[in-house]
PDB file of C-alpha atoms and ligand atoms in Angstrom:
ATOM      1  CA  MET A   1      16.496 -20.075 -10.751  1.00 53.00           C
ATOM      2  CA  THR A   2      12.803 -19.303 -10.367  1.00 71.00           C
ATOM      3  CA  LEU A   3      11.062 -15.992 -10.668  1.00 80.00           C
ATOM      4  CA  GLY A   4       7.349 -15.522 -10.243  1.00 83.00           C
ATOM      5  CA  ARG A   5       5.000 -16.971  -7.650  1.00 89.00           C
ATOM      6  CA  GLN A   6       3.000 -20.162  -7.622  1.00 91.00           C
ATOM      7  CA  ALA A   7       0.109 -18.174  -6.161  1.00 93.00           C
ATOM      8  CA  ASN A   8      -0.244 -16.569  -9.604  1.00 93.00           C
ATOM      9  CA  LEU A   9      -1.398 -19.966 -10.874  1.00 94.00           C
ATOM     10  CA  ALA A  10      -4.198 -20.359  -8.288  1.00 96.00           C
ATOM     11  CA  LYS A  11      -6.977 -19.939 -10.854  1.00 96.00           C
ATOM     12  CA  ALA A  12      -5.354 -22.216 -13.421  1.00 96.00           C
ATOM     13  CA  MET A  13      -4.815 -24.893 -10.744  1.00 96.00           C
ATOM     14  CA  GLN A  14      -8.600 -25.236 -10.419  1.00 97.00           C
ATOM     15  CA  ASN A  15      -8.847 -26.290 -14.054  1.00 96.00           C
ATOM     16  CA  LYS A  16      -8.767 -30.090 -14.448  1.00 93.00           C
ATOM     17  CA  LEU A  17      -6.988 -29.722 -17.789  1.00 88.00           C
ATOM     18  CA  PHE A  18      -4.073 -27.832 -16.195  1.00 91.00           C
ATOM     19  CA  THR A  19      -1.014 -29.606 -14.808  1.00 90.00           C
ATOM     20  CA  PHE A  20       1.794 -27.790 -13.025  1.00 92.00           C
ATOM     21  CA  ARG A  21       5.226 -29.328 -12.505  1.00 92.00           C
ATOM     22  CA  GLU A  22       8.226 -27.301 -11.460  1.00 92.00           C
ATOM     23  CA  MET A  23      11.237 -28.573 -13.445  1.00 95.00           C
ATOM     24  CA  ASP A  24      14.469 -27.457 -15.046  1.00 96.00           C
ATOM     25  CA  VAL A  25      13.887 -27.694 -18.806  1.00 97.00           C
ATOM     26  CA  ASN A  26      17.613 -28.287 -19.205  1.00 98.00           C
ATOM     27  CA  ASP A  27      17.106 -31.600 -17.374  1.00 98.00           C
ATOM     28  CA  VAL A  28      15.938 -33.325 -20.555  1.00 98.00           C
ATOM     29  CA  ASN A  29      15.657 -36.816 -19.060  1.00 97.00           C
ATOM     30  CA  ALA A  30      13.510 -35.650 -16.146  1.00 96.00           C
ATOM     31  CA  CYS A  31      11.253 -33.685 -18.506  1.00 95.00           C
ATOM     32  CA  LEU A  32      10.902 -36.673 -20.833  1.00 95.00           C
ATOM     33  CA  ALA A  33      10.123 -38.993 -17.922  1.00 94.00           C
ATOM     34  CA  PHE A  34       7.427 -36.613 -16.696  1.00 92.00           C
ATOM     35  CA  LEU A  35       5.905 -36.130 -20.130  1.00 92.00           C
ATOM     36  CA  ARG A  36       5.890 -39.874 -20.789  1.00 90.00           C
ATOM     37  CA  GLU A  37       4.315 -40.846 -17.462  1.00 86.00           C
ATOM     38  CA  ASP A  38       0.805 -39.767 -18.475  1.00 77.00           C
ATOM     39  CA  ALA A  39      -0.809 -40.959 -21.713  1.00 70.00           C
ATOM     40  CA  THR A  40      -2.564 -37.601 -22.192  1.00 74.00           C
ATOM     41  CA  HIS A  41       0.818 -35.974 -22.716  1.00 71.00           C
ATOM     42  CA  GLY A  42       0.968 -37.773 -26.055  1.00 75.00           C
ATOM     43  CA  ALA A  43      -1.674 -35.321 -27.203  1.00 86.00           C
ATOM     44  CA  ILE A  44       0.615 -32.301 -26.774  1.00 92.00           C
ATOM     45  CA  ARG A  45       0.813 -30.467 -30.077  1.00 94.00           C
ATOM     46  CA  THR A  46       2.430 -27.162 -29.144  1.00 96.00           C
ATOM     47  CA  VAL A  47       5.101 -25.903 -26.752  1.00 97.00           C
ATOM     48  CA  TRP A  48       4.923 -22.269 -25.632  1.00 98.00           C
ATOM     49  CA  HIS A  49       8.551 -21.689 -24.727  1.00 98.00           C
ATOM     50  CA  LEU A  50       9.119 -18.691 -22.436  1.00 97.00           C
ATOM     51  CA  ALA A  51      11.863 -19.924 -20.102  1.00 97.00           C
ATOM     52  CA  ALA A  52      14.940 -17.688 -20.204  1.00 97.00           C
ATOM     53  CA  ASN A  53      17.188 -15.474 -18.154  1.00 96.00           C
ATOM     54  CA  SER A  54      15.507 -12.106 -17.725  1.00 91.00           C
ATOM     55  CA  ASP A  55      18.389 -10.322 -15.984  1.00 89.00           C
ATOM     56  CA  ILE A  56      20.274  -8.937 -18.983  1.00 89.00           C
ATOM     57  CA  GLN A  57      22.932  -7.275 -16.832  1.00 88.00           C
ATOM     58  CA  ALA A  58      23.667 -10.534 -14.979  1.00 89.00           C
ATOM     59  CA  GLY A  59      24.083 -12.247 -18.351  1.00 92.00           C
ATOM     60  CA  GLY A  60      26.543  -9.538 -19.371  1.00 93.00           C
ATOM     61  CA  LEU A  61      28.701 -10.119 -16.318  1.00 94.00           C
ATOM     62  CA  ASN A  62      28.598 -13.895 -16.699  1.00 96.00           C
ATOM     63  CA  PRO A  63      27.911 -15.217 -20.234  1.00 96.00           C
ATOM     64  CA  ASP A  64      27.208 -18.690 -18.815  1.00 98.00           C
ATOM     65  CA  VAL A  65      23.880 -17.339 -17.546  1.00 97.00           C
ATOM     66  CA  ASP A  66      22.499 -16.684 -21.029  1.00 98.00           C
ATOM     67  CA  LEU A  67      24.153 -19.740 -22.516  1.00 98.00           C
ATOM     68  CA  GLN A  68      22.402 -21.949 -19.946  1.00 98.00           C
ATOM     69  CA  LEU A  69      19.089 -20.168 -19.435  1.00 97.00           C
ATOM     70  CA  THR A  70      18.435 -18.383 -22.729  1.00 98.00           C
ATOM     71  CA  PHE A  71      20.019 -20.648 -25.357  1.00 98.00           C
ATOM     72  CA  LEU A  72      20.232 -24.140 -23.871  1.00 98.00           C
ATOM     73  CA  THR A  73      16.635 -23.934 -22.657  1.00 98.00           C
ATOM     74  CA  THR A  74      15.614 -23.539 -26.321  1.00 98.00           C
ATOM     75  CA  TYR A  75      18.044 -26.210 -27.490  1.00 98.00           C
ATOM     76  CA  ASN A  76      16.741 -28.662 -24.895  1.00 98.00           C
ATOM     77  CA  VAL A  77      13.076 -27.809 -25.418  1.00 98.00           C
ATOM     78  CA  LEU A  78      13.616 -28.705 -29.074  1.00 98.00           C
ATOM     79  CA  LYS A  79      15.322 -31.960 -28.078  1.00 98.00           C
ATOM     80  CA  ILE A  80      12.289 -32.842 -25.959  1.00 97.00           C
ATOM     81  CA  MET A  81       9.939 -31.904 -28.791  1.00 96.00           C
ATOM     82  CA  GLN A  82      11.851 -34.042 -31.278  1.00 97.00           C
ATOM     83  CA  ALA A  83      11.828 -37.035 -28.924  1.00 95.00           C
ATOM     84  CA  LEU A  84       8.087 -36.718 -28.332  1.00 94.00           C
ATOM     85  CA  LYS A  85       7.201 -35.678 -31.892  1.00 94.00           C
ATOM     86  CA  ILE A  86       5.615 -32.392 -30.758  1.00 95.00           C
ATOM     87  CA  PRO A  87       5.245 -30.414 -33.985  1.00 97.00           C
ATOM     88  CA  LYS A  88       4.728 -26.737 -33.075  1.00 98.00           C
ATOM     89  CA  ILE A  89       6.570 -24.133 -31.012  1.00 98.00           C
ATOM     90  CA  VAL A  90       5.717 -20.579 -29.976  1.00 98.00           C
ATOM     91  CA  PHE A  91       8.885 -18.778 -28.895  1.00 99.00           C
ATOM     92  CA  ALA A  92       9.375 -15.632 -26.792  1.00 98.00           C
ATOM     93  CA  SER A  93      12.072 -13.733 -28.641  1.00 98.00           C
ATOM     94  CA  SER A  94      13.139 -10.147 -28.167  1.00 98.00           C
ATOM     95  CA  SER A  95      13.974  -6.811 -29.734  1.00 96.00           C
ATOM     96  CA  ALA A  96      17.482  -7.464 -28.336  1.00 96.00           C
ATOM     97  CA  ILE A  97      18.273  -9.670 -31.355  1.00 98.00           C
ATOM     98  CA  TYR A  98      18.535  -6.614 -33.638  1.00 97.00           C
ATOM     99  CA  GLY A  99      21.220  -4.529 -31.888  1.00 96.00           C
ATOM    100  CA  ASN A 100      21.558  -0.805 -32.633  1.00 94.00           C
ATOM    101  CA  HIS A 101      19.877   0.503 -35.786  1.00 95.00           C
ATOM    102  CA  ASP A 102      18.485   3.849 -36.896  1.00 92.00           C
ATOM    103  CA  GLY A 103      14.764   4.079 -37.602  1.00 91.00           C
ATOM    104  CA  ALA A 104      11.970   1.670 -36.763  1.00 93.00           C
ATOM    105  CA  LEU A 105      12.955  -1.984 -36.593  1.00 95.00           C
ATOM    106  CA  HIS A 106      10.960  -4.138 -38.936  1.00 96.00           C
ATOM    107  CA  GLU A 107      11.135  -7.914 -39.028  1.00 98.00           C
ATOM    108  CA  ASP A 108      13.711  -7.998 -41.821  1.00 97.00           C
ATOM    109  CA  THR A 109      15.968  -5.247 -40.457  1.00 97.00           C
ATOM    110  CA  GLY A 110      19.536  -6.382 -40.603  1.00 96.00           C
ATOM    111  CA  PRO A 111      22.163  -7.336 -40.070  1.00 97.00           C
ATOM    112  CA  CYS A 112      21.090  -8.559 -36.635  1.00 98.00           C
ATOM    113  CA  LEU A 113      24.077  -7.678 -34.460  1.00 97.00           C
ATOM    114  CA  PRO A 114      23.026  -8.009 -30.798  1.00 97.00           C
ATOM    115  CA  VAL A 115      24.909  -5.994 -28.173  1.00 95.00           C
ATOM    116  CA  SER A 116      24.059  -8.212 -25.184  1.00 95.00           C
ATOM    117  CA  ASN A 117      24.713 -11.887 -24.480  1.00 97.00           C
ATOM    118  CA  TYR A 118      20.983 -12.167 -23.879  1.00 97.00           C
ATOM    119  CA  GLY A 119      20.220 -10.820 -27.378  1.00 97.00           C
ATOM    120  CA  ALA A 120      22.885 -13.076 -28.870  1.00 98.00           C
ATOM    121  CA  MET A 121      21.391 -16.175 -27.246  1.00 98.00           C
ATOM    122  CA  LYS A 122      17.858 -15.190 -28.312  1.00 98.00           C
ATOM    123  CA  LEU A 123      19.119 -14.815 -31.892  1.00 98.00           C
ATOM    124  CA  ALA A 124      20.849 -18.199 -31.649  1.00 98.00           C
ATOM    125  CA  SER A 125      17.577 -19.635 -30.309  1.00 99.00           C
ATOM    126  CA  GLU A 126      15.712 -18.312 -33.329  1.00 99.00           C
ATOM    127  CA  GLY A 127      18.354 -19.925 -35.524  1.00 98.00           C
ATOM    128  CA  ILE A 128      18.068 -23.329 -33.960  1.00 98.00           C
ATOM    129  CA  ILE A 129      14.283 -23.190 -34.237  1.00 98.00           C
ATOM    130  CA  THR A 130      14.437 -22.365 -37.961  1.00 98.00           C
ATOM    131  CA  ALA A 131      16.955 -25.177 -38.435  1.00 98.00           C
ATOM    132  CA  ALA A 132      14.596 -27.589 -36.657  1.00 98.00           C
ATOM    133  CA  LEU A 133      11.853 -26.582 -39.099  1.00 98.00           C
ATOM    134  CA  GLU A 134      13.951 -28.157 -41.843  1.00 98.00           C
ATOM    135  CA  ARG A 135      14.010 -31.498 -40.056  1.00 97.00           C
ATOM    136  CA  TYR A 136      11.273 -32.341 -37.588  1.00 96.00           C
ATOM    137  CA  LEU A 137       9.290 -29.256 -36.535  1.00 98.00           C
ATOM    138  CA  GLU A 138       6.121 -28.516 -38.500  1.00 98.00           C
ATOM    139  CA  ARG A 139       5.509 -24.888 -37.557  1.00 98.00           C
ATOM    140  CA  ALA A 140       6.996 -22.083 -35.474  1.00 98.00           C
ATOM    141  CA  TRP A 141       5.843 -18.682 -34.241  1.00 98.00           C
ATOM    142  CA  ILE A 142       8.705 -16.386 -33.238  1.00 98.00           C
ATOM    143  CA  CYS A 143       7.314 -13.473 -31.253  1.00 98.00           C
ATOM    144  CA  ARG A 144       9.771 -10.607 -30.792  1.00 98.00           C
ATOM    145  CA  PHE A 145       8.679  -8.803 -27.646  1.00 97.00           C
ATOM    146  CA  PRO A 146       9.478  -5.181 -26.865  1.00 95.00           C
ATOM    147  CA  ASN A 147       9.706  -4.168 -23.171  1.00 95.00           C
ATOM    148  CA  VAL A 148       6.835  -5.945 -21.478  1.00 96.00           C
ATOM    149  CA  ILE A 149       5.267  -4.528 -18.334  1.00 97.00           C
ATOM    150  CA  GLY A 150       2.222  -5.148 -16.163  1.00 96.00           C
ATOM    151  CA  SER A 151       1.000  -6.768 -12.995  1.00 91.00           C
ATOM    152  CA  ARG A 152       3.063  -9.436 -11.207  1.00 89.00           C
ATOM    153  CA  ALA A 153       6.330  -7.944 -12.478  1.00 90.00           C
ATOM    154  CA  THR A 154       9.494  -9.791 -11.461  1.00 89.00           C
ATOM    155  CA  HIS A 155      11.969  -7.286 -12.912  1.00 90.00           C
ATOM    156  CA  GLY A 156      12.217  -4.304 -15.233  1.00 92.00           C
ATOM    157  CA  VAL A 157      12.331  -0.554 -14.959  1.00 94.00           C
ATOM    158  CA  ILE A 158       9.018   0.040 -13.124  1.00 96.00           C
ATOM    159  CA  PHE A 159       9.675  -2.842 -10.715  1.00 95.00           C
ATOM    160  CA  ASP A 160      13.186  -1.474 -10.015  1.00 95.00           C
ATOM    161  CA  PHE A 161      12.062   2.123  -9.508  1.00 96.00           C
ATOM    162  CA  LEU A 162       9.292   1.120  -7.089  1.00 96.00           C
ATOM    163  CA  LYS A 163      11.717  -1.120  -5.181  1.00 96.00           C
ATOM    164  CA  LYS A 164      14.272   1.693  -4.902  1.00 96.00           C
ATOM    165  CA  LEU A 165      11.638   4.169  -3.683  1.00 96.00           C
ATOM    166  CA  ARG A 166      10.391   1.726  -1.055  1.00 96.00           C
ATOM    167  CA  ALA A 167      13.957   1.490   0.240  1.00 97.00           C
ATOM    168  CA  ASN A 168      14.517   5.263   0.051  1.00 97.00           C
ATOM    169  CA  PRO A 169      11.376   7.391  -0.445  1.00 97.00           C
ATOM    170  CA  GLU A 170      13.453  10.585  -0.608  1.00 97.00           C
ATOM    171  CA  SER A 171      15.376   9.935  -3.800  1.00 97.00           C
ATOM    172  CA  LEU A 172      15.375   7.773  -6.923  1.00 97.00           C
ATOM    173  CA  GLU A 173      18.597   6.839  -8.692  1.00 96.00           C
ATOM    174  CA  VAL A 174      18.119   6.370 -12.448  1.00 96.00           C
ATOM    175  CA  LEU A 175      20.786   4.635 -14.542  1.00 93.00           C
ATOM    176  CA  GLY A 176      21.769   6.735 -17.577  1.00 92.00           C
ATOM    177  CA  ASP A 177      20.530  10.210 -18.516  1.00 94.00           C
ATOM    178  CA  GLY A 178      16.812   9.350 -18.683  1.00 95.00           C
ATOM    179  CA  ALA A 179      16.684   9.872 -22.455  1.00 95.00           C
ATOM    180  CA  GLN A 180      16.631   6.138 -23.213  1.00 94.00           C
ATOM    181  CA  GLU A 181      13.429   5.606 -25.169  1.00 94.00           C
ATOM    182  CA  LYS A 182      11.691   2.307 -25.900  1.00 94.00           C
ATOM    183  CA  PRO A 183       8.233   0.950 -26.646  1.00 96.00           C
ATOM    184  CA  TYR A 184       6.467  -0.612 -23.633  1.00 97.00           C
ATOM    185  CA  LEU A 185       3.643  -3.106 -24.074  1.00 97.00           C
ATOM    186  CA  HIS A 186       1.236  -4.256 -21.381  1.00 97.00           C
ATOM    187  CA  VAL A 187       1.435  -8.000 -20.719  1.00 97.00           C
ATOM    188  CA  SER A 188      -2.329  -8.445 -21.282  1.00 97.00           C
ATOM    189  CA  GLU A 189      -1.898  -7.121 -24.823  1.00 97.00           C
ATOM    190  CA  LEU A 190       1.178  -9.261 -25.384  1.00 98.00           C
ATOM    191  CA  VAL A 191      -0.778 -12.418 -24.514  1.00 98.00           C
ATOM    192  CA  ASP A 192      -3.621 -11.289 -26.748  1.00 98.00           C
ATOM    193  CA  ALA A 193      -1.208 -10.728 -29.652  1.00 98.00           C
ATOM    194  CA  MET A 194       0.501 -14.109 -29.160  1.00 98.00           C
ATOM    195  CA  LEU A 195      -2.821 -15.954 -29.167  1.00 98.00           C
ATOM    196  CA  PHE A 196      -3.865 -13.986 -32.250  1.00 98.00           C
ATOM    197  CA  LEU A 197      -0.645 -14.899 -34.063  1.00 98.00           C
ATOM    198  CA  TYR A 198      -0.990 -18.553 -33.125  1.00 98.00           C
ATOM    199  CA  GLU A 199      -4.508 -18.626 -34.569  1.00 98.00           C
ATOM    200  CA  ARG A 200      -3.977 -16.436 -37.593  1.00 98.00           C
ATOM    201  CA  ALA A 201      -0.359 -16.326 -38.766  1.00 98.00           C
ATOM    202  CA  PRO A 202      -0.468 -18.937 -41.496  1.00 95.00           C
ATOM    203  CA  GLU A 203       3.127 -19.705 -42.452  1.00 98.00           C
ATOM    204  CA  LYS A 204       5.360 -22.598 -41.508  1.00 98.00           C
ATOM    205  CA  LEU A 205       7.731 -19.981 -40.018  1.00 98.00           C
ATOM    206  CA  ASN A 206       6.016 -16.911 -38.595  1.00 98.00           C
ATOM    207  CA  TYR A 207       8.147 -14.149 -37.120  1.00 98.00           C
ATOM    208  CA  TYR A 208       6.625 -10.953 -35.842  1.00 98.00           C
ATOM    209  CA  ASN A 209       7.440  -7.879 -33.789  1.00 97.00           C
ATOM    210  CA  ILE A 210       4.827  -7.244 -31.112  1.00 97.00           C
ATOM    211  CA  ALA A 211       4.615  -3.694 -29.776  1.00 95.00           C
ATOM    212  CA  PRO A 212       2.393  -0.701 -29.160  1.00 92.00           C
ATOM    213  CA  GLU A 213       1.479   0.873 -32.444  1.00 82.00           C
ATOM    214  CA  THR A 214       2.862   4.336 -31.924  1.00 73.00           C
ATOM    215  CA  GLY A 215       5.733   5.786 -30.063  1.00 80.00           C
ATOM    216  CA  ALA A 216       7.970   4.910 -27.217  1.00 93.00           C
ATOM    217  CA  THR A 217       8.428   6.114 -23.653  1.00 97.00           C
ATOM    218  CA  THR A 218      11.507   7.722 -22.153  1.00 96.00           C
ATOM    219  CA  VAL A 219      13.006   6.548 -18.892  1.00 96.00           C
ATOM    220  CA  ARG A 220      12.596  10.131 -17.643  1.00 97.00           C
ATOM    221  CA  TYR A 221       8.809   9.864 -18.218  1.00 97.00           C
ATOM    222  CA  ILE A 222       8.699   6.584 -16.289  1.00 97.00           C
ATOM    223  CA  ALA A 223      10.801   7.940 -13.416  1.00 97.00           C
ATOM    224  CA  GLU A 224       8.594  11.015 -13.067  1.00 97.00           C
ATOM    225  CA  ALA A 225       5.380   8.955 -13.249  1.00 97.00           C
ATOM    226  CA  VAL A 226       6.628   6.466 -10.643  1.00 97.00           C
ATOM    227  CA  VAL A 227       7.743   9.249  -8.286  1.00 97.00           C
ATOM    228  CA  LYS A 228       4.396  11.023  -8.690  1.00 97.00           C
ATOM    229  CA  ALA A 229       2.487   7.831  -7.886  1.00 96.00           C
ATOM    230  CA  ALA A 230       4.678   6.324  -5.173  1.00 96.00           C
ATOM    231  CA  SER A 231       6.642   9.079  -3.483  1.00 96.00           C
ATOM    232  CA  PRO A 232       5.690  12.602  -4.606  1.00 96.00           C
ATOM    233  CA  GLY A 233       8.520  15.073  -4.181  1.00 94.00           C
ATOM    234  CA  ALA A 234      11.338  12.505  -4.222  1.00 97.00           C
ATOM    235  CA  ALA A 235      14.453  13.768  -6.009  1.00 97.00           C
ATOM    236  CA  ILE A 236      15.365  12.002  -9.261  1.00 97.00           C
ATOM    237  CA  CYS A 237      19.130  11.556  -9.674  1.00 97.00           C
ATOM    238  CA  TYR A 238      20.459  10.499 -13.073  1.00 96.00           C
ATOM    239  CA  THR A 239      23.798   8.691 -13.142  1.00 94.00           C
ATOM    240  CA  GLY A 240      24.423  10.095 -16.658  1.00 92.00           C
ATOM    241  CA  GLY A 241      25.449   8.570 -19.986  1.00 90.00           C
ATOM    242  CA  ALA A 242      23.261   7.510 -22.887  1.00 86.00           C
ATOM    243  CA  ARG A 243      23.003   3.856 -21.806  1.00 83.00           C
ATOM    244  CA  GLY A 244      21.495   2.417 -18.641  1.00 80.00           C
ATOM    245  CA  TRP A 245      24.184  -0.295 -18.603  1.00 80.00           C
ATOM    246  CA  VAL A 246      26.588  -2.110 -20.931  1.00 83.00           C
ATOM    247  CA  GLY A 247      24.488  -4.106 -23.394  1.00 83.00           C
ATOM    248  CA  ASP A 248      21.508  -1.760 -23.136  1.00 85.00           C
ATOM    249  CA  VAL A 249      20.025  -0.613 -26.457  1.00 88.00           C
ATOM    250  CA  PRO A 250      19.187   2.956 -25.383  1.00 86.00           C
ATOM    251  CA  LYS A 251      16.677   3.813 -28.090  1.00 89.00           C
ATOM    252  CA  PHE A 252      14.599   1.777 -30.440  1.00 88.00           C
ATOM    253  CA  LEU A 253      11.315   1.906 -32.260  1.00 91.00           C
ATOM    254  CA  TYR A 254       9.406  -1.063 -33.575  1.00 92.00           C
ATOM    255  CA  SER A 255       7.527  -1.281 -36.835  1.00 94.00           C
ATOM    256  CA  THR A 256       4.360  -3.279 -36.222  1.00 93.00           C
ATOM    257  CA  ALA A 257       3.095  -2.964 -39.796  1.00 95.00           C
ATOM    258  CA  LYS A 258       3.358  -6.740 -40.381  1.00 97.00           C
ATOM    259  CA  LEU A 259       1.211  -7.553 -37.342  1.00 97.00           C
ATOM    260  CA  LYS A 260      -1.245  -4.775 -38.161  1.00 96.00           C
ATOM    261  CA  LYS A 261      -1.604  -6.091 -41.717  1.00 97.00           C
ATOM    262  CA  LEU A 262      -2.561  -9.476 -40.266  1.00 98.00           C
ATOM    263  CA  GLY A 263      -5.268  -7.724 -38.252  1.00 97.00           C
ATOM    264  CA  TRP A 264      -4.000  -7.107 -34.693  1.00 97.00           C
ATOM    265  CA  SER A 265      -3.516  -3.744 -33.021  1.00 95.00           C
ATOM    266  CA  PRO A 266      -3.073  -2.940 -29.333  1.00 94.00           C
ATOM    267  CA  LYS A 267      -5.489  -0.675 -27.488  1.00 94.00           C
ATOM    268  CA  MET A 268      -2.954   1.152 -25.324  1.00 95.00           C
ATOM    269  CA  ASN A 269      -0.034   3.257 -26.431  1.00 95.00           C
ATOM    270  CA  SER A 270       3.323   2.955 -24.693  1.00 96.00           C
ATOM    271  CA  ASN A 271       2.717   5.740 -22.138  1.00 96.00           C
ATOM    272  CA  GLU A 272      -0.733   4.365 -21.236  1.00 96.00           C
ATOM    273  CA  ALA A 273       0.738   0.897 -20.677  1.00 96.00           C
ATOM    274  CA  VAL A 274       3.397   2.426 -18.404  1.00 97.00           C
ATOM    275  CA  GLU A 275       0.807   4.269 -16.330  1.00 96.00           C
ATOM    276  CA  LEU A 276      -1.358   1.162 -15.933  1.00 97.00           C
ATOM    277  CA  ALA A 277       1.638  -0.963 -14.964  1.00 97.00           C
ATOM    278  CA  ILE A 278       2.683   1.553 -12.304  1.00 97.00           C
ATOM    279  CA  ARG A 279      -0.800   1.402 -10.745  1.00 96.00           C
ATOM    280  CA  GLU A 280      -0.783  -2.404 -10.866  1.00 95.00           C
ATOM    281  CA  ASN A 281       2.565  -2.717  -9.085  1.00 93.00           C
ATOM    282  CA  MET A 282       1.935  -0.165  -6.320  1.00 90.00           C
TER     283      MET A 282
HETATM  284  N1  NAD B 301       9.747  -8.896 -19.939  1.00 50.04           N
HETATM  285  C1  NAD B 301      10.223  -8.402 -21.073  1.00 50.04           C
HETATM  286  O1  NAD B 301      10.276  -7.177 -21.260  1.00 50.04           O
HETATM  287  C2  NAD B 301      10.692  -9.336 -22.182  1.00 50.04           C
HETATM  288  C3  NAD B 301      11.167  -8.779 -23.361  1.00 50.04           C
HETATM  289  C4  NAD B 301      11.590  -9.619 -24.383  1.00 50.04           C
HETATM  290  C5  NAD B 301      11.510 -10.982 -24.217  1.00 50.04           C
HETATM  291  N2  NAD B 301      11.065 -11.502 -23.041  1.00 50.04           N
HETATM  292  C6  NAD B 301      11.028 -12.950 -22.897  1.00 50.04           C
HETATM  293  O2  NAD B 301       9.790 -13.349 -22.341  1.00 50.04           O
HETATM  294  C7  NAD B 301       9.958 -14.540 -21.583  1.00 50.04           C
HETATM  295  C8  NAD B 301       9.365 -14.349 -20.216  1.00 50.04           C
HETATM  296  O3  NAD B 301      10.111 -13.334 -19.554  1.00 50.04           O
HETATM  297  P1  NAD B 301       9.670 -12.610 -18.225  1.00 50.04           P
HETATM  298  O4  NAD B 301       9.893 -11.170 -18.448  1.00 50.04           O
HETATM  299  O5  NAD B 301       8.335 -13.097 -17.770  1.00 50.04           O
HETATM  300  O6  NAD B 301      10.831 -13.082 -17.258  1.00 50.04           O
HETATM  301  P2  NAD B 301      10.818 -14.033 -15.993  1.00 50.04           P
HETATM  302  O7  NAD B 301      12.227 -14.122 -15.532  1.00 50.04           O
HETATM  303  O8  NAD B 301       9.787 -13.534 -15.024  1.00 50.04           O
HETATM  304  O9  NAD B 301      10.341 -15.424 -16.601  1.00 50.04           O
HETATM  305  C9  NAD B 301      11.215 -16.365 -17.175  1.00 50.04           C
HETATM  306  C10 NAD B 301      11.029 -17.650 -16.420  1.00 50.04           C
HETATM  307  O10 NAD B 301      11.860 -18.647 -17.026  1.00 50.04           O
HETATM  308  C11 NAD B 301      12.227 -19.519 -15.980  1.00 50.04           C
HETATM  309  N3  NAD B 301      13.395 -20.318 -16.339  1.00 50.04           N
HETATM  310  C12 NAD B 301      14.641 -19.895 -16.655  1.00 50.04           C
HETATM  311  N4  NAD B 301      15.449 -20.944 -16.889  1.00 50.04           N
HETATM  312  C13 NAD B 301      14.696 -22.059 -16.722  1.00 50.04           C
HETATM  313  C14 NAD B 301      14.975 -23.454 -16.816  1.00 50.04           C
HETATM  314  N5  NAD B 301      16.175 -23.903 -17.127  1.00 50.04           N
HETATM  315  N6  NAD B 301      13.957 -24.306 -16.579  1.00 50.04           N
HETATM  316  C15 NAD B 301      12.733 -23.865 -16.257  1.00 50.04           C
HETATM  317  N7  NAD B 301      12.413 -22.559 -16.158  1.00 50.04           N
HETATM  318  C16 NAD B 301      13.391 -21.674 -16.381  1.00 50.04           C
HETATM  319  C17 NAD B 301      12.536 -18.594 -14.810  1.00 50.04           C
HETATM  320  O11 NAD B 301      12.510 -19.268 -13.593  1.00 50.04           O
HETATM  321  C18 NAD B 301      11.413 -17.571 -14.946  1.00 50.04           C
HETATM  322  O12 NAD B 301      10.323 -17.922 -14.141  1.00 50.04           O
HETATM  323  C19 NAD B 301      11.463 -14.806 -21.574  1.00 50.04           C
HETATM  324  O13 NAD B 301      11.767 -15.722 -22.604  1.00 50.04           O
HETATM  325  C20 NAD B 301      12.061 -13.463 -21.912  1.00 50.04           C
HETATM  326  O14 NAD B 301      13.332 -13.572 -22.497  1.00 50.04           O
HETATM  327  C21 NAD B 301      10.646 -10.707 -22.017  1.00 50.04           C
END
C-alpha cells in the first residue's frame, strides 16, 4: 500500500545525501540487505518512523490492516534497528491512543483505552518502543499528533470534502452531525515541532502531544469553509449522530503545556490551519 507521490520528493532527490528506496518495512530481510549494501548506512543514528495505516475506518472493518501496517511496521522497524545497532527512534503516534476522556488530554491522561484498532496498535507501538529502551534503544521521541492537515493531503476530512464536491458540486454529505470537534495542526508546524523536540527534549524517553495551542475546530466549520471555497451554495447534508464513524473520537482537546514549557508554540490556531489547508488543496 502506498500513499503519496514520488514527485513530492523531487527537491530532496537533488540532494546527494538523500537516498530513496521504495520498500515494505515489514520485509525485514530486504530492508537489512539494502541498509547493509552501502557502508554509509552504518552511520545511521536515528530512524524517523512514520509508516502506518492512515485509513482508520478500513482498520476498523479489518483489524489485520492495523496489525500489519500500524503495529508490525513498528515491531519490524525496531528489529531492523536492533540488528544494525541504530540507537534512536522518532515515532509518529496519535491522539487515538487515549480514547474518550473529558477535558484536555495531557500526556499522562489515563487510562489509555483506545476506541479504534488504529489507536490500539499505536498504543501497542508505544509500548514496544518503551520496552526496547530497556534493552537496546538509547533514546526515543514519541510524538502524539492531533489531526494533521496541509498540502499534499492523501486523506482526511478536507481531502474527503473536496473530493466529494468535485464529484457532486451541488451537495456535500457530512458523516455525523457536524458537532465533532478536534484540534487541527498544519503539517509545516508539525514538522517544526518534531525537529524542535528531537533537538531539545532531553530525556531517554520523550513523549509529547503536538497540537495548536488553543481550541479545536468543528466539522461543521470545516464543511462550511470548504463549500465556501470550492462550491459556494452547495447544500450540506449531515448524516446525523455524534460520531463520524465507529471508532471515531468525536471531541477532544489537547493540552500542549508540556511542549510549551520546553519552548515550542505553533503560530496558527486550529481554524487558521484549516483555512490554509483548504486553500492548499484546492
Ligand atoms: N494525518 C494525521 O492526521 C495523523 C494523525 C496522527 C498520527 N498520524 C501518523 O502520521 C504518520 C504519517 O501519516 P500520514 O497522515 O502522512 O498518512 P499516509 O498514509 O499519507 O502516510 C503513511 C505512509 O506509510 C506508508 N506505509 C504503510 N505501511 C508501510 C509498510 N509496511 N512499509 C512501508 N511504508 C508503509 C504508506 O504507504 C504511506 O505512504 C502515520 O504514522 C500516521 O499514523 C497522522
